[in-house]
Amino acid sequence: MPKKQQHYKTIVLSDIHLGSKWSKTKEVTRFLKQHSCDTLILCGDIVDGWSLMRGKNSKWRRCHTNFIKVLLDISHDTKIIYVRGNHDDFLDRVIPLTFSNISVVKDYIYTSGDKRYYVLHGDVFDKVTSSMSWLAKVGDVGYSFLLWANKIYNRRRLKKGLPYYSIAREIKLKVKASVSYISDFEKHIVDIAGKKECQGVICGHIHYPEKKMIGNVLYLNSGDWMESLSALTEDYDGNWNVYIEEKVLSTRQMEKETIFHTELAV
């Protein structure tokens, strides 16, 4: 029996990376079919232009096209705000752009009740991606290698009956430089939100889902659909939650996945 669709005031997705072979496009498409909203914010890196240009780790699959079709279908009833990210920086040539019920922008002020949220991908606060794009692309290759190693490592864990383990996530949490980078990113992005007289900030970019107060500003990061499989949801009372779709590898068949849905109130 199909799962009953759950409706929200707002859903935020980011870092889907369509065009990359690491994109969990089927999972995010399933998510959109099971969760509807009045406003859908696509917070950058929806299409991975870097991967498509590089070619080696890219492949535009039918499921990537199906995701675009779902967006077009829901746009009849849902307002869609597409905020440009660094991997889809090819959009710089056309933004701002509005067609039908879809707007493509560089950044956005989202108003909910009496609160204003500054919405942006977040790459402008990353010195590597904003000032040294060549180094960022080298780092992107390294991240792709981590994802490849992660896949091989988890195949071996699966044979031993062990649960899924994210190498990339653990590196982010344990390496001092990575933790410092995330902390600096959050601080800078919250500071600019305050200067824009916003009570909250919504972003992506660092592939780390989060909801927390930093000073007087609510910091919200939607994570990604390569590893975290996460989103932000807002109900009609203005309450935000981090949604995480947990991926459990089957012990009988590695390529099949059993999806358990959890809503994590942080």
Short mmCIF file of C-alpha atoms in Angstrom, two decimals:
data_model
loop_
_atom_site.label_atom_id
_atom_site.label_comp_id
_atom_site.label_asym_id
_atom_site.label_seq_id
_atom_site.Cartn_x
_atom_site.Cartn_y
_atom_site.Cartn_z
CA MET A 1 0.00 0.00 0.00
CA PRO A 2 1.47 3.42 -0.98
CA LYS A 3 2.50 5.62 1.92
CA LYS A 4 0.05 8.43 2.64
CA GLN A 5 1.45 11.78 1.55
CA GLN A 6 2.44 14.16 4.35
CA HIS A 7 1.98 17.87 3.78
CA TYR A 8 4.15 20.73 5.08
CA LYS A 9 4.18 24.47 4.77
CA THR A 10 7.78 24.43 3.52
CA ILE A 11 10.38 21.85 2.50
CA VAL A 12 14.05 22.62 1.84
CA LEU A 13 16.30 20.33 -0.22
CA SER A 14 19.89 20.93 -1.31
CA ASP A 15 22.99 19.24 -2.69
CA ILE A 16 21.23 16.57 -4.74
CA HIS A 17 23.98 16.68 -7.39
CA LEU A 18 22.01 15.42 -10.38
CA GLY A 19 24.50 14.21 -12.96
CA SER A 20 26.85 12.68 -10.41
CA LYS A 21 26.81 8.91 -10.06
CA TRP A 22 26.82 9.37 -6.26
CA SER A 23 23.48 11.23 -6.27
CA LYS A 24 20.71 9.39 -4.41
CA THR A 25 18.16 10.63 -6.93
CA LYS A 26 15.68 7.76 -6.57
CA GLU A 27 15.50 8.35 -2.83
CA VAL A 28 14.90 12.10 -3.08
CA THR A 29 12.30 11.55 -5.82
CA ARG A 30 10.51 9.09 -3.54
CA PHE A 31 10.68 11.67 -0.76
CA LEU A 32 9.00 14.32 -2.93
CA LYS A 33 6.25 11.89 -3.91
CA GLN A 34 5.54 11.14 -0.25
CA HIS A 35 5.87 14.70 1.10
CA SER A 36 4.10 17.74 -0.37
CA CYS A 37 4.36 21.41 0.56
CA ASP A 38 3.18 24.92 -0.25
CA THR A 39 6.75 26.12 -0.87
CA LEU A 40 9.73 24.03 -1.96
CA ILE A 41 13.16 25.65 -1.59
CA LEU A 42 15.96 24.06 -3.62
CA CYS A 43 18.98 25.41 -1.81
CA GLY A 44 21.74 24.92 -4.39
CA ASP A 45 23.80 22.18 -6.05
CA ILE A 46 20.69 20.49 -7.38
CA VAL A 47 22.47 19.83 -10.70
CA ASP A 48 26.17 18.96 -10.53
CA GLY A 49 27.56 20.95 -13.44
CA TRP A 50 31.14 20.31 -12.31
CA SER A 51 30.66 16.55 -12.47
CA LEU A 52 28.99 16.74 -15.86
CA MET A 53 31.84 18.84 -17.23
CA ARG A 54 34.47 16.51 -15.77
CA GLY A 55 32.73 13.48 -17.22
CA LYS A 56 34.48 10.65 -15.38
CA ASN A 57 32.15 10.32 -12.39
CA SER A 58 29.09 11.70 -14.15
CA LYS A 59 26.20 10.01 -15.81
CA TRP A 60 22.83 11.56 -16.49
CA ARG A 61 20.39 8.75 -15.78
CA ARG A 62 16.70 8.37 -16.40
CA CYS A 63 16.08 8.82 -12.66
CA HIS A 64 17.67 12.28 -12.89
CA THR A 65 15.23 13.23 -15.64
CA ASN A 66 12.37 11.75 -13.59
CA PHE A 67 13.29 14.04 -10.69
CA ILE A 68 13.03 17.09 -12.97
CA LYS A 69 9.65 15.82 -14.20
CA VAL A 70 8.42 15.54 -10.60
CA LEU A 71 9.49 19.13 -9.95
CA LEU A 72 7.57 20.32 -13.00
CA ASP A 73 4.51 18.30 -11.95
CA ILE A 74 4.39 19.64 -8.39
CA SER A 75 5.06 23.21 -9.55
CA HIS A 76 1.38 23.49 -10.52
CA ASP A 77 0.46 23.53 -6.81
CA THR A 78 3.79 24.32 -5.15
CA LYS A 79 5.88 27.46 -5.28
CA ILE A 80 9.47 26.46 -6.08
CA ILE A 81 12.46 28.66 -5.22
CA TYR A 82 15.70 27.42 -6.81
CA VAL A 83 18.74 29.05 -5.19
CA ARG A 84 21.94 28.70 -7.22
CA GLY A 85 24.89 26.81 -5.72
CA ASN A 86 28.52 26.53 -6.75
CA HIS A 87 28.08 23.23 -8.60
CA ASP A 88 25.20 24.72 -10.61
CA ASP A 89 26.93 28.07 -11.12
CA PHE A 90 26.03 27.84 -14.83
CA LEU A 91 22.75 29.41 -13.68
CA ASP A 92 24.61 32.71 -13.22
CA ARG A 93 24.00 33.33 -16.92
CA VAL A 94 20.22 33.40 -16.53
CA ILE A 95 19.37 34.47 -12.95
CA PRO A 96 17.14 35.99 -11.84
CA LEU A 97 14.64 33.95 -13.82
CA THR A 98 10.94 33.22 -13.25
CA PHE A 99 8.77 30.85 -15.26
CA SER A 100 5.42 29.41 -14.29
CA ASN A 101 5.59 28.89 -10.51
CA ILE A 102 9.39 28.49 -10.40
CA SER A 103 11.92 31.19 -9.53
CA VAL A 104 15.69 30.80 -9.99
CA VAL A 105 17.67 33.22 -7.82
CA LYS A 106 21.08 33.85 -6.27
CA ASP A 107 19.65 34.25 -2.77
CA TYR A 108 16.24 34.80 -1.23
CA ILE A 109 14.42 36.23 1.79
CA TYR A 110 11.79 33.78 3.00
CA THR A 111 9.11 35.19 5.30
CA SER A 112 7.12 32.94 7.60
CA GLY A 113 4.79 34.63 10.06
CA ASP A 114 6.75 37.45 11.68
CA LYS A 115 10.14 35.85 10.94
CA ARG A 116 12.52 36.43 8.06
CA TYR A 117 14.99 33.82 6.86
CA TYR A 118 17.97 34.53 4.64
CA VAL A 119 18.23 31.69 2.11
CA LEU A 120 21.43 30.99 0.21
CA HIS A 121 23.54 27.99 -0.75
CA GLY A 122 26.50 29.15 1.32
CA ASP A 123 29.45 28.76 -1.06
CA VAL A 124 30.15 32.51 -0.96
CA PHE A 125 31.37 32.01 2.61
CA ASP A 126 33.74 29.26 1.56
CA LYS A 127 37.06 30.89 0.64
CA VAL A 128 38.08 27.86 -1.42
CA THR A 129 34.98 27.78 -3.62
CA SER A 130 34.63 31.55 -3.91
CA SER A 131 38.27 32.54 -4.46
CA MET A 132 40.09 29.39 -5.56
CA SER A 133 37.67 27.49 -7.78
CA TRP A 134 40.43 25.30 -9.21
CA LEU A 135 41.29 24.05 -5.71
CA ALA A 136 37.61 23.46 -4.96
CA LYS A 137 37.36 21.25 -8.04
CA VAL A 138 40.43 19.30 -6.93
CA GLY A 139 38.73 18.84 -3.56
CA ASP A 140 35.59 17.68 -5.34
CA VAL A 141 37.60 14.92 -7.01
CA GLY A 142 38.92 13.93 -3.58
CA TYR A 143 35.37 13.81 -2.19
CA SER A 144 34.35 11.56 -5.09
CA PHE A 145 37.21 9.25 -4.17
CA LEU A 146 36.00 9.18 -0.55
CA LEU A 147 32.52 8.20 -1.73
CA TRP A 148 34.01 5.43 -3.88
CA ALA A 149 36.09 4.15 -0.95
CA ASN A 150 33.03 4.39 1.26
CA LYS A 151 31.09 2.14 -1.11
CA ILE A 152 33.82 -0.52 -1.16
CA TYR A 153 34.27 -0.35 2.62
CA ASN A 154 30.55 -0.78 3.28
CA ARG A 155 30.33 -3.77 0.96
CA ARG A 156 32.82 -5.50 3.23
CA ARG A 157 30.96 -4.39 6.37
CA LEU A 158 27.76 -5.74 4.86
CA LYS A 159 29.29 -9.19 4.39
CA LYS A 160 30.15 -9.16 8.11
CA GLY A 161 26.62 -8.11 9.04
CA LEU A 162 27.73 -4.65 10.16
CA PRO A 163 25.65 -1.45 9.65
CA TYR A 164 26.38 1.33 7.17
CA TYR A 165 29.27 3.61 8.15
CA SER A 166 30.04 6.95 6.51
CA ILE A 167 33.77 7.59 6.20
CA ALA A 168 33.27 11.14 4.91
CA ARG A 169 30.92 12.04 7.77
CA GLU A 170 33.34 10.72 10.39
CA ILE A 171 36.17 12.74 8.85
CA LYS A 172 34.04 15.87 9.12
CA LEU A 173 33.30 15.17 12.78
CA LYS A 174 36.75 14.08 13.92
CA VAL A 175 39.30 16.04 11.92
CA LYS A 176 40.05 19.30 13.76
CA ALA A 177 40.42 21.36 10.58
CA SER A 178 37.06 20.07 9.28
CA VAL A 179 35.27 20.86 12.55
CA SER A 180 36.83 24.35 12.54
CA TYR A 181 35.74 24.85 8.93
CA ILE A 182 32.12 23.97 9.74
CA SER A 183 32.13 26.23 12.79
CA ASP A 184 33.58 29.18 10.84
CA PHE A 185 31.07 28.61 8.03
CA GLU A 186 28.15 28.69 10.46
CA LYS A 187 29.43 31.82 12.19
CA HIS A 188 29.92 33.78 8.95
CA ILE A 189 26.58 32.81 7.50
CA VAL A 190 24.73 33.69 10.72
CA ASP A 191 26.49 37.07 10.91
CA ILE A 192 25.32 38.05 7.42
CA ALA A 193 21.76 36.91 8.22
CA GLY A 194 21.78 39.22 11.25
CA LYS A 195 23.00 42.11 9.13
CA LYS A 196 20.08 41.51 6.78
CA GLU A 197 17.73 41.77 9.78
CA CYS A 198 16.72 38.11 9.50
CA GLN A 199 15.85 35.88 12.45
CA GLY A 200 17.06 32.75 10.67
CA VAL A 201 19.29 31.48 7.90
CA ILE A 202 18.68 28.52 5.56
CA CYS A 203 21.60 27.02 3.65
CA GLY A 204 23.29 23.87 2.33
CA HIS A 205 26.76 23.42 0.81
CA ILE A 206 28.66 21.62 3.59
CA HIS A 207 26.55 18.41 3.44
CA TYR A 208 25.90 18.55 7.18
CA PRO A 209 22.21 18.80 8.24
CA GLU A 210 21.68 20.95 11.31
CA LYS A 211 19.19 23.00 13.29
CA LYS A 212 20.41 25.14 16.16
CA MET A 213 20.38 28.62 17.62
CA ILE A 214 23.58 30.62 17.15
CA GLY A 215 23.13 33.74 19.20
CA ASN A 216 19.74 35.12 18.26
CA VAL A 217 19.68 33.55 14.80
CA LEU A 218 18.20 30.14 13.95
CA TYR A 219 20.71 28.26 11.78
CA LEU A 220 19.20 25.66 9.43
CA ASN A 221 21.19 23.46 7.04
CA SER A 222 19.38 21.00 4.79
CA GLY A 223 22.31 18.58 4.38
CA ASP A 224 22.53 16.61 1.14
CA TRP A 225 21.29 13.66 -0.95
CA MET A 226 24.61 11.92 -1.46
CA GLU A 227 25.18 10.68 2.10
CA SER A 228 22.96 12.38 4.69
CA LEU A 229 19.69 11.98 2.72
CA SER A 230 18.20 14.88 4.64
CA ALA A 231 15.81 17.80 4.32
CA LEU A 232 14.30 20.64 6.33
CA THR A 233 10.56 20.77 6.97
CA GLU A 234 8.40 23.57 8.38
CA ASP A 235 4.90 23.06 9.78
CA TYR A 236 2.11 25.66 9.83
CA ASP A 237 3.10 26.81 13.31
CA GLY A 238 6.52 27.83 12.01
CA ASN A 239 8.37 24.93 13.63
CA TRP A 240 11.37 23.57 11.73
CA ASN A 241 12.66 20.00 11.83
CA VAL A 242 15.55 18.13 10.25
CA TYR A 243 14.26 15.13 8.31
CA ILE A 244 16.70 12.26 7.81
CA GLU A 245 15.97 9.26 5.64
CA GLU A 246 18.04 6.47 7.07
CA LYS A 247 19.54 4.02 4.59
CA VAL A 248 19.86 0.42 5.77
CA LEU A 249 21.73 -1.98 3.50
CA SER A 250 20.03 -5.34 2.93
CA THR A 251 21.94 -8.40 4.06
CA ARG A 252 20.59 -10.39 1.13
CA GLN A 253 21.28 -8.03 -1.72
CA MET A 254 23.75 -5.14 -1.50
CA GLU A 255 22.18 -3.09 -4.26
CA LYS A 256 18.71 -3.09 -2.66
CA GLU A 257 17.89 -0.69 0.16
CA THR A 258 15.20 -0.70 2.83
CA ILE A 259 14.23 2.86 3.64
CA PHE A 260 13.10 3.85 7.08
CA HIS A 261 11.74 7.35 7.50
CA THR A 262 12.46 9.32 10.64
CA GLU A 263 11.72 12.91 11.53
CA LEU A 264 14.46 14.23 13.78
CA ALA A 265 13.39 17.17 15.92
CA VAL A 266 16.61 18.86 16.96
#
